[in-house]
Every structure is written in structure tokens, then in C-alpha cells.
PDB file of C-alpha atoms in Angstrom:
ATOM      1  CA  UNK A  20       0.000   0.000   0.000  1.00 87.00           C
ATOM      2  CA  UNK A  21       3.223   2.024   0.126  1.00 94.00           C
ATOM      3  CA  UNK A  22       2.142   4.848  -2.984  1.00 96.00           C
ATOM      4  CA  UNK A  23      -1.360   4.389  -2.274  1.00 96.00           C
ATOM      5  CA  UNK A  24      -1.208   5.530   1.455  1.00 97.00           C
ATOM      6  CA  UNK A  25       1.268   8.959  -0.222  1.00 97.00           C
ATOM      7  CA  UNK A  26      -1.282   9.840  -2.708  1.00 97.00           C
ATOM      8  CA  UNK A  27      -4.416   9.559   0.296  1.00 97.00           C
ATOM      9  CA  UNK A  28      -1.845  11.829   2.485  1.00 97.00           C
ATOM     10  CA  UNK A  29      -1.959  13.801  -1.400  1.00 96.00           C
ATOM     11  CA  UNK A  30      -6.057  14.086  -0.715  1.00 95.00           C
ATOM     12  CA  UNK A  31      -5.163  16.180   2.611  1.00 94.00           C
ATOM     13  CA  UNK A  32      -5.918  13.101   4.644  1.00 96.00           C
ATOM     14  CA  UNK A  33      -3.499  14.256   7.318  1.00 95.00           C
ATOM     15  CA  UNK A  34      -2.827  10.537   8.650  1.00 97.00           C
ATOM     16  CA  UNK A  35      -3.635   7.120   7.176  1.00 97.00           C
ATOM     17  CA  UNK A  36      -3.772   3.089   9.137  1.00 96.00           C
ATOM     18  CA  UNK A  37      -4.103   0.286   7.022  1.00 95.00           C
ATOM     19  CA  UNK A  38      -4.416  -3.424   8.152  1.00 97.00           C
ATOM     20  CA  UNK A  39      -4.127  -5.868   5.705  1.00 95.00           C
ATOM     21  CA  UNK A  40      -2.654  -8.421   3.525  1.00 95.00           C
ATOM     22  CA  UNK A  41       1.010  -8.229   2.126  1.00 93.00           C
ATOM     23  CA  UNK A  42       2.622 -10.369  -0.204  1.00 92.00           C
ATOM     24  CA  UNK A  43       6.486 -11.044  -0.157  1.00 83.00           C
ATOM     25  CA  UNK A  44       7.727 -12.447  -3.643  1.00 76.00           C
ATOM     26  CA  UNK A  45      11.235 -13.062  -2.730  1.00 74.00           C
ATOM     27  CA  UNK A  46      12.521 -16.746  -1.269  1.00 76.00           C
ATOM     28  CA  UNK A  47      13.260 -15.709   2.348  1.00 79.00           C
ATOM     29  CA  UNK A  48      13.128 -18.863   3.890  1.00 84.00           C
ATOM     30  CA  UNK A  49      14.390 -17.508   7.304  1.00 89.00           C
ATOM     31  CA  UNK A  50      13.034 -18.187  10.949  1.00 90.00           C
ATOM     32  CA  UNK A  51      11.713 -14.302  10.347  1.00 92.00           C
ATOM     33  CA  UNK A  52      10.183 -14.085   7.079  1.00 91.00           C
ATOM     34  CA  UNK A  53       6.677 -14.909   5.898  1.00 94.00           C
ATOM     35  CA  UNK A  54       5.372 -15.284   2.328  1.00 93.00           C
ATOM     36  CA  UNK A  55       2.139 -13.838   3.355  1.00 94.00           C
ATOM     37  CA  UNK A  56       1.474 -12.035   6.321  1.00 95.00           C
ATOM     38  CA  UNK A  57      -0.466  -9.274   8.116  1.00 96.00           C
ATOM     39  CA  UNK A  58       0.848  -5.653   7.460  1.00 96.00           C
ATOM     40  CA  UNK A  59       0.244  -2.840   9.767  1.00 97.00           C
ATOM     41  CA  UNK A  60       0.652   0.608   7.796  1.00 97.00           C
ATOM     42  CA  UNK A  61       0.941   4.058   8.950  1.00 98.00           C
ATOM     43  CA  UNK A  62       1.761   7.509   7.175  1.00 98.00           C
ATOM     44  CA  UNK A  63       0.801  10.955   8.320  1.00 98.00           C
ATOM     45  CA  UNK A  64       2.065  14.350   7.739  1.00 98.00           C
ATOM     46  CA  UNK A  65       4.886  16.006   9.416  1.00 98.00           C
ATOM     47  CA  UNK A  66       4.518  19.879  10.767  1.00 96.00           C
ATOM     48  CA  UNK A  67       8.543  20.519  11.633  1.00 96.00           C
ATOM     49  CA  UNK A  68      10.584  16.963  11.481  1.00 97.00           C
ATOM     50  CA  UNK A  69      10.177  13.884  10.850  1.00 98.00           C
ATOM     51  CA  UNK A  70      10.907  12.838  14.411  1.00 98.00           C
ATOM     52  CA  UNK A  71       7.364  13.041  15.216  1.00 98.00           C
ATOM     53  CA  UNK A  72       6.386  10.157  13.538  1.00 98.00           C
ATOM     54  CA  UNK A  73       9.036   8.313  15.179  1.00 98.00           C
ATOM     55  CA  UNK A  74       7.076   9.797  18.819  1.00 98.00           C
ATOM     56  CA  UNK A  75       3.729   8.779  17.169  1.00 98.00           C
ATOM     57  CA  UNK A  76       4.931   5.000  16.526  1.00 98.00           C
ATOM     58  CA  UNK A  77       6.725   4.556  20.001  1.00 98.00           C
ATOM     59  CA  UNK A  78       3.349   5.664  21.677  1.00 98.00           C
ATOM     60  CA  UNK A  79       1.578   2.858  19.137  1.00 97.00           C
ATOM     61  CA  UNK A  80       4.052   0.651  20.306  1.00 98.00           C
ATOM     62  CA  UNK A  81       3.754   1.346  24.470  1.00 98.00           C
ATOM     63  CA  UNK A  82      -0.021   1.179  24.579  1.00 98.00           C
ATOM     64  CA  UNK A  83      -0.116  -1.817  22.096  1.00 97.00           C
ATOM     65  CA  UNK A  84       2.255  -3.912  24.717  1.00 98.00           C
ATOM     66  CA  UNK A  85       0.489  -2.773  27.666  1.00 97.00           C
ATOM     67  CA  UNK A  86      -2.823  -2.806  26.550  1.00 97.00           C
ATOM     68  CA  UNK A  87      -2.114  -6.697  25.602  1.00 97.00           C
ATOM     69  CA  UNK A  88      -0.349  -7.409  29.034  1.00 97.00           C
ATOM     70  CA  UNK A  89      -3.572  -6.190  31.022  1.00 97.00           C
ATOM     71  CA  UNK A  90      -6.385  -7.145  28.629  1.00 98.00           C
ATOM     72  CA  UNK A  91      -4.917 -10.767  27.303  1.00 97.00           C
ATOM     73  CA  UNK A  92      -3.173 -11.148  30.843  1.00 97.00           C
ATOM     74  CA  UNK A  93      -5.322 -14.778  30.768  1.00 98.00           C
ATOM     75  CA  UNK A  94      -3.884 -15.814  27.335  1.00 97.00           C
ATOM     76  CA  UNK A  95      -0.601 -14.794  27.929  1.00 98.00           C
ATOM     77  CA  UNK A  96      -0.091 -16.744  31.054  1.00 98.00           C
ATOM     78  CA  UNK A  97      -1.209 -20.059  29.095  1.00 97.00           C
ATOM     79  CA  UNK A  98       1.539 -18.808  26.218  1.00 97.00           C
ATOM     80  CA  UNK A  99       4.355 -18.570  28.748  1.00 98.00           C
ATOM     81  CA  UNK A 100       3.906 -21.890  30.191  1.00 97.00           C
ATOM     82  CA  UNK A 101       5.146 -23.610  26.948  1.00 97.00           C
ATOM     83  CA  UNK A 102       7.157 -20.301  26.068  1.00 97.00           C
ATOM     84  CA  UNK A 103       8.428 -18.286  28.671  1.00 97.00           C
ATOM     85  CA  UNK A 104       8.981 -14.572  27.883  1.00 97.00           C
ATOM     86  CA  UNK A 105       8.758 -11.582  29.552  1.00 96.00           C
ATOM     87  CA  UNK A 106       7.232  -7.816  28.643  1.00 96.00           C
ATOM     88  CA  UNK A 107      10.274  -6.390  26.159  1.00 98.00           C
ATOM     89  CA  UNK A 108      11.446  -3.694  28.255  1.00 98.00           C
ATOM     90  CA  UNK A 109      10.681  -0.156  27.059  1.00 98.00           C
ATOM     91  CA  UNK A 110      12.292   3.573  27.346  1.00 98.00           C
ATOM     92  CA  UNK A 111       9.707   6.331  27.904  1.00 97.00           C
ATOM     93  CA  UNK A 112      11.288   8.189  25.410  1.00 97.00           C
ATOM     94  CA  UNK A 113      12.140   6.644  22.223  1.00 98.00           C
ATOM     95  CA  UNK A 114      15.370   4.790  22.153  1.00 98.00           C
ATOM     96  CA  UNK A 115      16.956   6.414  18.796  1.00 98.00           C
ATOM     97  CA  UNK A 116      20.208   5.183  17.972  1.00 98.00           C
ATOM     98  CA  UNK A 117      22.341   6.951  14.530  1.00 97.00           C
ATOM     99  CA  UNK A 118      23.768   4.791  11.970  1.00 97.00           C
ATOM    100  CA  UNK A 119      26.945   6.178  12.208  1.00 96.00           C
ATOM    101  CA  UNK A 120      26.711   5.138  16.837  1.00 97.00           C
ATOM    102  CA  UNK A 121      25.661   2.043  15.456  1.00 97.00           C
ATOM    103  CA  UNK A 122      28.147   1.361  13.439  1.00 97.00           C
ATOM    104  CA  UNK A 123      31.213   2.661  16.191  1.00 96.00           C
ATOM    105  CA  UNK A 124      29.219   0.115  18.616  1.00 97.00           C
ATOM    106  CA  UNK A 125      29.804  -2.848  16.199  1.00 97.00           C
ATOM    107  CA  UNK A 126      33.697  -1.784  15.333  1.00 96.00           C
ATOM    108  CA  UNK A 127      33.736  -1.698  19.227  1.00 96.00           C
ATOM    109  CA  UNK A 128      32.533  -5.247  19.282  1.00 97.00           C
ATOM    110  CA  UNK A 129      35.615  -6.275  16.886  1.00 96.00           C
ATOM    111  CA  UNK A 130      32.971  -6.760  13.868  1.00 95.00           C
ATOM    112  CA  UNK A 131      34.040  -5.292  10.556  1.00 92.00           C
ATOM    113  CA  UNK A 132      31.350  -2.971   8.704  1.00 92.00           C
ATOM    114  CA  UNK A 133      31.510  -0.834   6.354  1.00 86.00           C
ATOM    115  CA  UNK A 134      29.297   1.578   7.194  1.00 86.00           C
ATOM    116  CA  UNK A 135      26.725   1.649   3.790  1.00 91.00           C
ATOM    117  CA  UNK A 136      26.223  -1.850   3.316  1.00 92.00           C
ATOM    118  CA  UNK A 137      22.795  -2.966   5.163  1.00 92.00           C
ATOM    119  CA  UNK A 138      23.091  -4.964   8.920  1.00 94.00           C
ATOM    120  CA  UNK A 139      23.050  -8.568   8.494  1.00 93.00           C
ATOM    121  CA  UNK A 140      20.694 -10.433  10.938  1.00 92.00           C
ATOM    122  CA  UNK A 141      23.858 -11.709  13.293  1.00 94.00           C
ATOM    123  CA  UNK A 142      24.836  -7.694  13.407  1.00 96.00           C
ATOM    124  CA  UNK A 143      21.003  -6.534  13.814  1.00 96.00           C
ATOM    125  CA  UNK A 144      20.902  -9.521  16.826  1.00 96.00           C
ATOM    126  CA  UNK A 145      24.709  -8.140  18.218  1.00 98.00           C
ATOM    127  CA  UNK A 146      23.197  -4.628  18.132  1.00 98.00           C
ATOM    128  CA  UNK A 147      20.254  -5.528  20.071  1.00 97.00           C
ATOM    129  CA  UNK A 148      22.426  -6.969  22.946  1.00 98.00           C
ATOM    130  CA  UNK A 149      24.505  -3.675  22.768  1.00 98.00           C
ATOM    131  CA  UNK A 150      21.825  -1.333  23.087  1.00 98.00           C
ATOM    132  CA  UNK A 151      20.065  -3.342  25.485  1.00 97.00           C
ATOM    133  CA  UNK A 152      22.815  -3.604  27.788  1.00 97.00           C
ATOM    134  CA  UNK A 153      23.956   0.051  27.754  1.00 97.00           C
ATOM    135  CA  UNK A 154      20.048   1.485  26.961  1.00 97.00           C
ATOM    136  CA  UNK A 155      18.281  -0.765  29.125  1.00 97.00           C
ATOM    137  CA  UNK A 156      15.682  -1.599  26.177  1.00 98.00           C
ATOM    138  CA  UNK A 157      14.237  -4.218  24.113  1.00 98.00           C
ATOM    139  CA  UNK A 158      12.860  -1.688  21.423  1.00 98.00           C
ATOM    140  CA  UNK A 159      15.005   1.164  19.670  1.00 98.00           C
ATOM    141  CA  UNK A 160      14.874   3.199  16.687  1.00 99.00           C
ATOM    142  CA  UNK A 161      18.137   3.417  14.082  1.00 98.00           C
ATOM    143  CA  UNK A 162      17.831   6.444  12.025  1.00 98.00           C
ATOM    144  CA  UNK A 163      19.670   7.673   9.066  1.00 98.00           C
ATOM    145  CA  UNK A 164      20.062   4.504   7.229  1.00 97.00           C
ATOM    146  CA  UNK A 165      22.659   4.990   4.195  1.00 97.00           C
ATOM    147  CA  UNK A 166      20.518   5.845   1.118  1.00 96.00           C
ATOM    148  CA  UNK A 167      21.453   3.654  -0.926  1.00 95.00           C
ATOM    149  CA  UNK A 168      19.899   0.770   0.890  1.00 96.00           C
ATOM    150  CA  UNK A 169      16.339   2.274   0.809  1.00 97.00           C
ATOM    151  CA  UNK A 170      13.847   2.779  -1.720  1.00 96.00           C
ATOM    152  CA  UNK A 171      13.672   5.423  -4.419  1.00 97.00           C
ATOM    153  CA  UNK A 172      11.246   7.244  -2.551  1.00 98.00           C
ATOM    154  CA  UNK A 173      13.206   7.766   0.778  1.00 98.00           C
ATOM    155  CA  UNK A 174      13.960  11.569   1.790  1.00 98.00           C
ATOM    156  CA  UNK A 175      18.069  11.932   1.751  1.00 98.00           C
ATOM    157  CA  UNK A 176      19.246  13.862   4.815  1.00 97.00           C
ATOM    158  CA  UNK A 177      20.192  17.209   3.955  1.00 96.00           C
ATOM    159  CA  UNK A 178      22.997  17.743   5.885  1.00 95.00           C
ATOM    160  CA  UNK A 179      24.439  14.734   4.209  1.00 96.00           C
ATOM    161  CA  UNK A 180      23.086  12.781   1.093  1.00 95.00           C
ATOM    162  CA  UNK A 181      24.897   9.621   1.483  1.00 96.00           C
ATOM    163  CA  UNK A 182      22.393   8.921   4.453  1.00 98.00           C
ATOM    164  CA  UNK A 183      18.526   8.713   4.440  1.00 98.00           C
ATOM    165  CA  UNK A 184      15.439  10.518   6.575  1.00 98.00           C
ATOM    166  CA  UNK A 185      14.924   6.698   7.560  1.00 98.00           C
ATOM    167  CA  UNK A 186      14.666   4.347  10.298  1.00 98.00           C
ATOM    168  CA  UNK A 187      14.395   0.762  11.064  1.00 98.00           C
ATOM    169  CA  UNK A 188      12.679  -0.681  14.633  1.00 98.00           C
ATOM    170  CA  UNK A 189      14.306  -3.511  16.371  1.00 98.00           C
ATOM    171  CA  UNK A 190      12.606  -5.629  19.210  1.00 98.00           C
ATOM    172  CA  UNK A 191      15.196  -7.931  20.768  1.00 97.00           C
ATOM    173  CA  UNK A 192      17.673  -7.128  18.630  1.00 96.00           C
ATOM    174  CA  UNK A 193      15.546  -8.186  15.152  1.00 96.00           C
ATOM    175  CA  UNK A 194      13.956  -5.539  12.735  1.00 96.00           C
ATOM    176  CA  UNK A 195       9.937  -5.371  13.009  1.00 96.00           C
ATOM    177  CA  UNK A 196       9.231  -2.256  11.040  1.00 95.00           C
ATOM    178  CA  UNK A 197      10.658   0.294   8.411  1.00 96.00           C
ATOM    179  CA  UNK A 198       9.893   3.793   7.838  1.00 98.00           C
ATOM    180  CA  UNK A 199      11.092   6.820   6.654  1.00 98.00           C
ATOM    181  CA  UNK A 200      10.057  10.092   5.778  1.00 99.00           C
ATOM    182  CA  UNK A 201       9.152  10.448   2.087  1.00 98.00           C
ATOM    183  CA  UNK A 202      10.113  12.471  -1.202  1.00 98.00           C
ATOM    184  CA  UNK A 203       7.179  14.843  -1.127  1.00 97.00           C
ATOM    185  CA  UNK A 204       8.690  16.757  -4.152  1.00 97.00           C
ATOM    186  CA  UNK A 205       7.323  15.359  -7.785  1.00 97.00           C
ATOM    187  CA  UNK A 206      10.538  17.163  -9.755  1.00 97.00           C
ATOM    188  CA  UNK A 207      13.141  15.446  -6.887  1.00 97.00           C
ATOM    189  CA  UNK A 208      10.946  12.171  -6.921  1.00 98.00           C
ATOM    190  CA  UNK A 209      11.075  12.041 -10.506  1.00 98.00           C
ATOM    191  CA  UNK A 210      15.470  12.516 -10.226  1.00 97.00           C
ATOM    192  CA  UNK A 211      15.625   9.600  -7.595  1.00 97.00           C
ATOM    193  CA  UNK A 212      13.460   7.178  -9.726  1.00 97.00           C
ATOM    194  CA  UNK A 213      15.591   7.495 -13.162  1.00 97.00           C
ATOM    195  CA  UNK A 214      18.765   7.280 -11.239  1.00 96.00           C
ATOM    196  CA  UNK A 215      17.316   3.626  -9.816  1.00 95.00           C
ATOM    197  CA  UNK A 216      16.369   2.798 -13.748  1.00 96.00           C
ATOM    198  CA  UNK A 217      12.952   2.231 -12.912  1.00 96.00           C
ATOM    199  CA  UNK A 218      10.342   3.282 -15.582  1.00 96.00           C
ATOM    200  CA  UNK A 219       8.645   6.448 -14.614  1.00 97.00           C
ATOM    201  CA  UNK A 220       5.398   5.821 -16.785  1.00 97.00           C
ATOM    202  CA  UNK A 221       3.720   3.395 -14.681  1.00 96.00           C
ATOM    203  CA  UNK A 222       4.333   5.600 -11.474  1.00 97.00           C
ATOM    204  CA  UNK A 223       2.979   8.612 -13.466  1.00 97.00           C
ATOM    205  CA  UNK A 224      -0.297   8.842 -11.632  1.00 96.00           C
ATOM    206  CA  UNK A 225       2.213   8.454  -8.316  1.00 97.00           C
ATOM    207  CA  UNK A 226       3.723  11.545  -9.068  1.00 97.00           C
ATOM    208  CA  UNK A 227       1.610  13.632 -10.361  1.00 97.00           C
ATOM    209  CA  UNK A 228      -0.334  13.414  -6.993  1.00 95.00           C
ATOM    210  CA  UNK A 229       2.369  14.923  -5.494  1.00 95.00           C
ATOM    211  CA  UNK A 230       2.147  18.390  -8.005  1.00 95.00           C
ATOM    212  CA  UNK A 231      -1.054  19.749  -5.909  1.00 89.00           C
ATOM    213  CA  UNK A 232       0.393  20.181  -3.039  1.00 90.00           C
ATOM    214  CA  UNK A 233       1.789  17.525  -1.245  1.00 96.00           C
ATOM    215  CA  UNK A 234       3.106  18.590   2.536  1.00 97.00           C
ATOM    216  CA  UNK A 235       5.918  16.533   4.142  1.00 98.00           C
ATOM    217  CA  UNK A 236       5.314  13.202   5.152  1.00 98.00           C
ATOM    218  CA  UNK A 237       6.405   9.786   5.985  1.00 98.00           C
ATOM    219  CA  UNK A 238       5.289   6.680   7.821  1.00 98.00           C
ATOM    220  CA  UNK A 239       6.340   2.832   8.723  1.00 98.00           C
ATOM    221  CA  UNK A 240       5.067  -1.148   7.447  1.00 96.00           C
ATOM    222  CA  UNK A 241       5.243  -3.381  10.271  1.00 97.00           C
ATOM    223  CA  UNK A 242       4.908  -6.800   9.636  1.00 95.00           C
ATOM    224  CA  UNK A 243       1.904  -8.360  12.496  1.00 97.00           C
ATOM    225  CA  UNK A 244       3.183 -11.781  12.855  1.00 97.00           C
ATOM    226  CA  UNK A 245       6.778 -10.770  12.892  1.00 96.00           C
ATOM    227  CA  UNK A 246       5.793  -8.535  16.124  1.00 97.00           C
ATOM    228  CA  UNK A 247       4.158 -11.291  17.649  1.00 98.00           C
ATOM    229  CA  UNK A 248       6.679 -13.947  17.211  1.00 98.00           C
ATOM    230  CA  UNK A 249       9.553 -11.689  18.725  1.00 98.00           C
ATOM    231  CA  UNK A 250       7.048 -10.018  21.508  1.00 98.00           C
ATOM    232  CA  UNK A 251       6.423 -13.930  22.901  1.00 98.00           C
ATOM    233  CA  UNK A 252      10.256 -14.520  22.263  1.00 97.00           C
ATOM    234  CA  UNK A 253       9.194 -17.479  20.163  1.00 97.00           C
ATOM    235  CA  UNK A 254      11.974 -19.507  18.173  1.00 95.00           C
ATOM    236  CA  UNK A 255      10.172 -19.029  14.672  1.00 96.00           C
ATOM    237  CA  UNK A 256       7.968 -16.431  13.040  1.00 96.00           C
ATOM    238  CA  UNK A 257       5.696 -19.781  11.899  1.00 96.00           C
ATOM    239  CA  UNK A 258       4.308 -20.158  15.663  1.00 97.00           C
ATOM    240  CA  UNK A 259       2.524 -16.851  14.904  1.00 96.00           C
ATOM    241  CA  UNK A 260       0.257 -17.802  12.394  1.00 95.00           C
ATOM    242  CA  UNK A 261      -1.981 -20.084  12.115  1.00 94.00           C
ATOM    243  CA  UNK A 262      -1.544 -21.240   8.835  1.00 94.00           C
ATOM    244  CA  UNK A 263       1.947 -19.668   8.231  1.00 94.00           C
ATOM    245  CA  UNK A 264       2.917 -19.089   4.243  1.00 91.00           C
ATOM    246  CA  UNK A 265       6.356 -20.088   4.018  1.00 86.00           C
ATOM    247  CA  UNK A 266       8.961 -20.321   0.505  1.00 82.00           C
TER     248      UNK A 266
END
């Protein structure tokens, strides 16, 4: 639903929640990845910087885990027989961690990065123990992802174009969520999708939403069953689903 929930922001719909099915075409047969699952969407507006939506997602993200410790207290207590877990532990603030800290912490931990290629899952895990050890969390934010790894429509940072106006969110040290604010200018949108070689003509409509008056925005997928697999601590994403779609 990526373009479709731009163009509604387009429409002056100042925020926009979508639940609903997502298909993966890609053979990620991982403990993590789904062929089909449950996506959560989000995109709103921004007023200043696109820190808020980071403060509107870690509120989602508080109330969603207490709200399901108090109201499926019953249900969880049968879970953690078989599989014991506890509440992740949250910040009240949001935990947001730079890619360039991220990257010091990991060179501090004797790995060898490179600093624009994307984590791999045993850094993303490592990463997780490092900020939860020194933050005291289970959930952070890492912002300013290099730009290359992101998609076309991805705001650069200005103060730097090699990075990105983007963000992943880990929970116990493995990504559940991407966002970023967005390219809300059609002539710079149209720049960033001929330098990825993509065809412009079938995003025309895309675009041209975006020459009305489109304010700054930007907004996050999260993937349902991936939350729930890593909020129980379970071993696989498949014990999440009920009839889990796998490669």
C-alpha cells in the first residue's frame, strides 16, 4: 500500500492506518520471514521533522504492549507456560540510535562494517544486545540509514546525502518495522526514480499526486506476525500464524 497511502496523504488526509494483507515475492526462507502475512501501515504528515512520527509510533508501540499485558493477561499466562517470555522492556522516550553510533558500537565489538552496506541479521541480533545492555531496552529506533539501501522514494538527509530521513525498529535485537520520511517533491521524486532505472510511466499517476500540493510526510510497514513472534520470544515467526505461508 506504500504509494497508495502517499497519494491519500496527497487528498489532505493528514494521517492514514491500514491493516491488511502483504505479499512477499522473494525466497526468504528464514526463521523471520513470511510469504504472506499481516501488514500494519501508517503515514501521516509532518509539521517541523520527521521525528514526530518516530514519537507517534513509540506511543503505538507502548499502549499496544500494555494494553495486551492487562487485557490478554489470561492468554498470555497459558503462552508462557510452553514459552516463557517476559514484557520487552521499554524507554519512555524513544530509544533512537544513529547509523553512524551504530556502526562505532559494532567496530567496538571487533565486527568489521563498512558503514553503507545494510546490517546482516547476526549484526542486527549483536546490536540488540549492545543497546540493550547500555540502553536498558528491548525496542530502539536506528535512524539515518545509508541511502542507498532504501527505496527510491526515501527523503536523503540534507545535511548529508549519502544517508537517508529513515529508520528501522528492532525488538530484541531483530527488525519489526521500516519507515522513513518520504520524497514529497514530484521534480526530486522524478530525479531519484531514473537514477534507480525504474520506468517512470507506470508511477505517473504516483507523481503527479504529489504536483497539488503535497506537505511533508512519511510513515512505517510493520509486519503483524513478525511482532508477535519476537514479543512472545518465540523460536520461529511460523508459531505466529496459524496457517503460516512459508517459501
Amino acid at each position: 500500500p506504500q504509494l497508495y497511502k502517499q497519494m491519500a496523504i496527497a487528498a489532505d488526509f493528514e494521517r492514514v492506518f491500514e491493516v491488511g494483507p502483504v505479499f512477499r515475492a522473494e525466497n526468504s526462507n528464514t526463521r523471520r520471514h513470511l510469504c504472506e502475512f499481516t501488514g500494519l501501515d501508517m503515514e501521516m504528515a509532518v509539521n517541523h521533522h520527521y521525528m514526530e512520527i518516530i514519537r507517534v509510533l513509540h506511543s503505538m508501540f507502548t499502549t499496544l504492549f500494555s494494553g495486551l499485558e492487562s487485557r490478554c493477561a489470561a492468554e498470555l499466562a497459558v503462552i508462557r507456560k510452553q514459552y516463557p517470555s517476559q514484557m520487552p522492556r521499554l524507554t519512555p522516550e524513544p530509544c533512537v540510535l544513529h547509523w553512524e553510533e551504530a556502526m562505532q558500537m559494532l567496530r567496538g565489538a571487533g565486527e568489521e562494517v563498512s558503514g553503507f552496506d545494510d546490517l546482516s541479521p547476526a549484526h542486527e541480533r549483536l546490536l540488540g544486545d549492545l543497546v540493550g545492555e547500555s540502553r536498558q531496552t528491548d525496542l530502539y529506533f536506528l535512524d539515518r540509514f545509508p541511502a542507498e539501501v532504501r527505496p527510491f522514494y526515501t527523503m536523503p538527509c540534507p545535511d548529508d546525502p549519502r544517508f537517508s530521513n529513515s529508520y528501522d525498529i528492532f525488538l530484541r535485537g531483530e527488525e519489526i518495522c521500516s519507515g522513513a520520511q518520504r520524497v514529497h517533491d514530484p521534480g526530486m521524486l522524478t530525479e531519484a526514480i531514473s537514477a534507480r532505472g525504474v520506468p517512470l510511466q507506470p508511477l505517473k499517476d504516483y507523481i503527479d499526486s504529489m504536483r497539488y500540493g503535497m506537505p511533508p510526510h512519511g510513515g512505517a510497514g510493520i509486519g503483524l506476525e513478525r511482532l508477535v513472534f519476537l514479543y512472545l520470544n518465540l523460536d520461529n515467526v511460523r508459531k505466529a500464524s496459524m496457517f503460516p505461508r512459508d517459501p
